Amino acid sequence: MKVAWAGSREAFQVSDRMAKLVANDPVFEKFSKPMLGRKELFKNTLRKAAYAWKLINDLRLTEEEAKWLRHYIDEPNYTDLHWEMFVPAIEGQGTKEQKKKWLPLAQTMQIIGTYAQTELGHGSNVQGLETTATFDRQTDEFVMHSPTLTSSKWWPGGMAKVATHAIVYARLIIDGLFHGVHGFIVQLRSLEDHSPLPGLTLGDIGMKFGHGTYNTMDNGVLRFDHVRIPRNQMLMRVSQVTKEGKYAQSDVPRQLLYGTMVSVRQTIVADASKALSRAVCIATRYSVVRRQFGSRNGGPETQVIDYKTQQSRLFPLLASAYAFRFVGEWLKSLYIDVKQRLEANDFSTLPETHACTAGLKALTTAATADGIEECRKLCGGHGYLISSGLPELFAFYVPACSYEGENVVMMLQVARFLVKTVSNLGYKQPVGTAAYLGRVTPLLQNNCAVQTAEDWLNPDAILEAFEARAARMVIGCGERLAMFENPEEGFAELSIDLVEASLAHCQLITVSVFIQKLNHEIPGNGVKRSLEVLCYVYALFLLHKHQGDFLATGYLTPKQASLANEQLRTLYSKVRPNAIAFVDSFNHMDHYLCSVLGRYDGNVYPKLYEAAWKDPLNDSDIVDGIQQYVQPILKQKLHYAKL
Ligand SMILES: CCCCCCCC/C=C\CCCCC/C=C/C(=O)SCCNC(=O)CCNC(=O)[C@H](O)C(C)(C)COP(=O)(O)OP(=O)(O)OC[C@H]1O[C@@H](n2cnc3c(N)ncnc32)[C@H](O)[C@@H]1OP(=O)(O)O
Ligand SMILES: Cc1cc2nc3c(=O)[nH]c(=O)nc-3n(C[C@H](O)[C@H](O)[C@H](O)COP(=O)(O)OP(=O)(O)OC[C@H]3O[C@@H](n4cnc5c(N)ncnc54)[C@H](O)[C@@H]3O)c2cc1C
């Protein structure tokens, strides 16, 4: 199962080696993080990032190993933006010459970059950005300027204190004419003494949600006061500005300017399963240790994992972790394919890839953030302790619902793709993830054939149910949209239904990828049978949760919906015997989990007790402030009593 989770034996070995490397090195200790102040926390992160870079070089780690190393260090920092956004932006949007100049500097970290797109006034609406880049023909330069307060760049990670360079997105102006938003490579700091370059105002935007997690990152604010950069620092793969000031667009679609976001959204989907599996691992192990009620004849009480209600909350999350792992793996292969095509100037699969990355990013991050919080509740009161590992994990993870495309905004992008696909149905056969929309007639006409609960243990029945639900919702939206004279008005009016239809489409993708995975690549029959159970749990849980959609579209009868639920409950008892094996297969080490409740050895209570005594408040019996602020109250009380 560990191999199935990792994707291959080699992938397992690489991640396992890096997990152990991090866990066994005292530099990467992280239990004390919550006690550190912001400055110490930040410096500590800088120290770890520098040490990690040394390890990567000394041990000659491959790119894959370096990624895993950074992952297990488990602290957001400037290198995330450098490797995940700055470098890919140059790779995807730079010309050959630009790549030749900038990539070697970035890849050896002689420069450190960030991605400065979002502003105080605009994040989702990229075309609404206000920073300007005005071409000056006399000097062959662009003048970068922040004309308003709301044009201040706001959020870029690593920008406040570390990055020496940034890809800055700004409106291009030539001879007073706007040419849309483009990316520019801008140096922010001196490579000698690290001070901000003249004309730039740089700072940190302040503390964020949680304590020891995202506050390790220096998210920054940046303002330009007429800062000049050479013309050749505009990323020019998509459009070019000549030294005469002529603006030209190549055959490459404008959307490629957004390519870095596609790349990171793909990574975010791949990472969702890591965060969810971490929470599920903690909650499952603890649910086996924790006992409440049910003692008979003085025997042990019931393990809370044996309560049906606990199982009904926990096991769908366990199944979701596996579903997200497989859909992340699938999306990565789709992305690798589109990347190769883009390099060869084949843009045909970009719209579908954009819809998949946007939609799956929204689906997986929302479910993961909610799932982590549910796991915290599944651990009862102890889940609220920082030492459970769950509050900090939630604080770390939840911004994923907003960054890299706010989730609702992303689902609306999926809706645009689906509406377009439906309106082209007469003359263009949909392919890939939208292929089912080419079979609308049977999907709209045929109804579910399930007659018993066992009938739901059938991938074809499940797939058809999800296809019919998505097709009916999408087609329904298409028909209602057609009644509007102004399509944009119609889109806005129907946006709630469109987001629901997009979710149905994305859930269909996750379910069908899980089923495909079972049909092809599972090593060993026992593993395959166990994963089949999880696949059914995932699908039937979604069916139960969204049964309103399945019933309202008329595909299922209420009886068939309740048979699905009956089967789901039966499946929980099949998950139970393997629950611990399923979470051990994630191969999460205690260091990575950073949780007293999720310890591999189950030694929860002594370690909880021990952890409590490490709190600074327990350094002495009478702490600072007691004499000054508590004792006077106690004495005052005495005074009133005398009165
Ligand atoms: C460190 C902890 C991390 C934990 C998790 C692990 C992950 C590790 C990985 C990386 C670490 C990074 C850490 C996160 C740092 C965060 C960074 C950021 O947030 S960067 C900023 C991100 N900003 C956004 O995402 C902005 C969202 N907005 C947009 O993308 C666009 O504005 C829009 C909403 C899509 C609208 O675009 P536009 O105004 O142009 O209008 P439309 O008319 O809707 O679009 C025109 C056509 O273009 C198509 N389109 C849009 N986007 C794309 C795209 N990306 N690719 C291809 N095509 C695209 C759109 O569909 C339209 O098509 P048609 O309808 O004309 O066919
Ligand atoms: C931790 C973190 C790290 C970040 N790192 C970076 C970074 O490195 N670089 C960078 O450039 N940016 C970064 N960002 C910024 C991030 O990309 C934006 O916050 C994100 O894109 C969301 O945009 P917004 O803040 O403008 O949200 P808004 O768009 O203002 O969203 C507010 C609300 O409005 C709704 N809404 C907006 N538009 C629509 C619409 N058309 N239809 C319906 N509803 C709508 C949304 O659903 C949401 O509910 C980071 C953000 C965070 C939280």
Short mmCIF file of N, CA, C and O and ligand atoms in Angstrom, two decimals, residues 81 114-118 122-124 154-157 214 219 399 402-406 408-409 412, ligand 2:
data_model
loop_
_atom_site.label_atom_id
_atom_site.label_comp_id
_atom_site.label_asym_id
_atom_site.label_seq_id
_atom_site.Cartn_x
_atom_site.Cartn_y
_atom_site.Cartn_z
N LEU A 81 8.45 30.28 -3.16
CA LEU A 81 8.13 31.19 -4.26
C LEU A 81 9.22 31.15 -5.32
O LEU A 81 8.94 31.22 -6.52
N THR A 114 10.75 36.23 -6.40
CA THR A 114 9.37 36.01 -5.95
C THR A 114 8.42 36.37 -7.09
O THR A 114 8.86 36.74 -8.18
N TYR A 115 7.13 36.22 -6.82
CA TYR A 115 6.10 36.41 -7.84
C TYR A 115 5.16 37.50 -7.35
O TYR A 115 4.34 37.27 -6.45
N ALA A 116 5.33 38.71 -7.92
CA ALA A 116 4.58 39.86 -7.39
C ALA A 116 3.45 40.23 -8.33
O ALA A 116 3.62 41.06 -9.23
N GLN A 117 2.33 39.61 -8.09
CA GLN A 117 1.16 39.86 -8.94
C GLN A 117 0.10 40.62 -8.15
O GLN A 117 -0.27 41.74 -8.51
N THR A 118 -0.34 40.03 -7.04
CA THR A 118 -1.45 40.61 -6.28
C THR A 118 -1.12 42.00 -5.73
O THR A 118 0.01 42.26 -5.32
N HIS A 122 -6.40 44.58 -5.79
CA HIS A 122 -6.83 43.51 -6.71
C HIS A 122 -5.97 42.26 -6.59
O HIS A 122 -4.74 42.36 -6.63
N GLY A 123 -6.67 41.11 -6.48
CA GLY A 123 -5.96 39.83 -6.47
C GLY A 123 -6.55 38.95 -7.55
O GLY A 123 -5.92 38.61 -8.54
N SER A 124 -7.86 38.65 -7.39
CA SER A 124 -8.52 37.76 -8.36
C SER A 124 -8.54 38.37 -9.75
O SER A 124 -8.27 37.69 -10.74
N TRP A 154 1.05 43.45 -2.79
CA TRP A 154 0.66 43.06 -1.43
C TRP A 154 0.48 41.55 -1.37
O TRP A 154 -0.35 41.03 -2.10
N TRP A 155 1.27 40.86 -0.63
CA TRP A 155 1.21 39.41 -0.39
C TRP A 155 2.43 38.61 -0.87
O TRP A 155 2.72 37.56 -0.30
N PRO A 156 3.12 39.03 -1.95
CA PRO A 156 4.14 38.11 -2.45
C PRO A 156 5.06 37.54 -1.36
O PRO A 156 5.64 38.29 -0.56
N GLY A 157 5.17 36.23 -1.34
CA GLY A 157 5.97 35.54 -0.33
C GLY A 157 7.46 35.76 -0.56
O GLY A 157 7.92 35.73 -1.71
N TYR A 214 2.49 30.07 8.93
CA TYR A 214 2.75 30.96 7.80
C TYR A 214 3.52 32.22 8.19
O TYR A 214 3.96 32.99 7.34
N ASN A 219 5.65 37.65 3.78
CA ASN A 219 4.79 38.18 2.71
C ASN A 219 4.95 39.70 2.70
O ASN A 219 4.89 40.33 3.75
N PRO A 399 -5.13 29.00 3.92
CA PRO A 399 -5.02 30.03 2.87
C PRO A 399 -4.98 29.45 1.46
O PRO A 399 -5.17 30.18 0.49
N SER A 402 -7.63 30.44 -0.75
CA SER A 402 -7.64 31.81 -1.31
C SER A 402 -6.50 32.03 -2.30
O SER A 402 -6.72 32.61 -3.37
N TYR A 403 -5.28 31.58 -1.93
CA TYR A 403 -4.17 31.91 -2.84
C TYR A 403 -4.22 31.06 -4.10
O TYR A 403 -4.93 30.07 -4.17
N GLU A 404 -3.48 31.53 -5.08
CA GLU A 404 -3.43 30.87 -6.39
C GLU A 404 -4.81 30.73 -7.01
O GLU A 404 -5.11 29.73 -7.66
N GLY A 405 -5.66 31.72 -6.76
CA GLY A 405 -6.99 31.70 -7.35
C GLY A 405 -8.00 31.34 -6.29
O GLY A 405 -8.07 30.17 -5.86
N GLU A 406 -8.76 32.34 -5.87
CA GLU A 406 -9.80 32.14 -4.85
C GLU A 406 -10.75 31.05 -5.37
O GLU A 406 -11.08 31.02 -6.56
N VAL A 408 -13.92 30.11 -5.37
CA VAL A 408 -15.16 30.34 -6.14
C VAL A 408 -14.81 30.91 -7.51
O VAL A 408 -15.39 30.50 -8.54
N VAL A 409 -13.83 31.81 -7.52
CA VAL A 409 -13.40 32.39 -8.80
C VAL A 409 -12.88 31.28 -9.72
O VAL A 409 -13.13 31.28 -10.93
N LEU A 412 -15.72 29.31 -11.19
CA LEU A 412 -16.37 30.05 -12.28
C LEU A 412 -15.57 29.91 -13.59
O LEU A 412 -16.15 29.95 -14.68
C1 LIG B 2 -0.87 33.06 2.31
C2 LIG B 2 -1.00 33.79 1.03
C3 LIG B 2 0.10 33.85 0.19
C4 LIG B 2 0.02 34.58 -1.00
N1 LIG B 2 1.11 34.67 -1.79
C5 LIG B 2 1.07 35.43 -2.91
C6 LIG B 2 2.22 35.60 -3.72
O1 LIG B 2 3.28 35.06 -3.44
N2 LIG B 2 2.14 36.40 -4.81
C7 LIG B 2 0.98 37.00 -5.16
O2 LIG B 2 0.96 37.72 -6.17
N3 LIG B 2 -0.14 36.85 -4.41
C8 LIG B 2 -0.12 36.10 -3.31
N4 LIG B 2 -1.25 35.93 -2.55
C9 LIG B 2 -2.47 36.62 -2.93
C10 LIG B 2 -3.54 35.68 -3.46
O3 LIG B 2 -3.19 35.20 -4.72
C11 LIG B 2 -4.89 36.41 -3.52
O4 LIG B 2 -5.25 36.74 -2.21
C12 LIG B 2 -5.90 35.51 -4.19
O5 LIG B 2 -5.66 35.43 -5.57
C13 LIG B 2 -7.35 35.96 -3.93
O6 LIG B 2 -7.54 37.24 -4.40
P1 LIG B 2 -8.17 38.39 -3.48
O7 LIG B 2 -7.42 38.44 -2.22
O8 LIG B 2 -8.22 39.60 -4.36
O9 LIG B 2 -9.62 37.92 -3.17
P2 LIG B 2 -10.97 38.60 -3.67
O10 LIG B 2 -11.10 38.38 -5.13
O11 LIG B 2 -11.05 40.00 -3.21
O12 LIG B 2 -12.02 37.69 -2.91
C14 LIG B 2 -12.94 38.17 -1.93
C15 LIG B 2 -14.30 37.49 -2.16
O13 LIG B 2 -14.85 37.94 -3.38
C16 LIG B 2 -15.32 36.84 -4.15
N5 LIG B 2 -15.17 37.16 -5.60
C17 LIG B 2 -14.15 37.80 -6.21
N6 LIG B 2 -14.38 37.88 -7.53
C18 LIG B 2 -15.54 37.26 -7.77
C19 LIG B 2 -16.31 37.00 -8.94
N7 LIG B 2 -15.91 37.37 -10.15
N8 LIG B 2 -17.47 36.34 -8.81
C20 LIG B 2 -17.90 35.92 -7.60
N9 LIG B 2 -17.21 36.13 -6.45
C21 LIG B 2 -16.05 36.80 -6.54
C22 LIG B 2 -14.42 35.68 -3.76
O14 LIG B 2 -15.08 34.43 -3.98
C23 LIG B 2 -14.20 35.96 -2.26
O15 LIG B 2 -15.27 35.38 -1.55
C24 LIG B 2 -1.19 35.21 -1.35
C25 LIG B 2 -2.30 35.13 -0.50
C26 LIG B 2 -2.21 34.43 0.67
C27 LIG B 2 -3.41 34.35 1.57
#
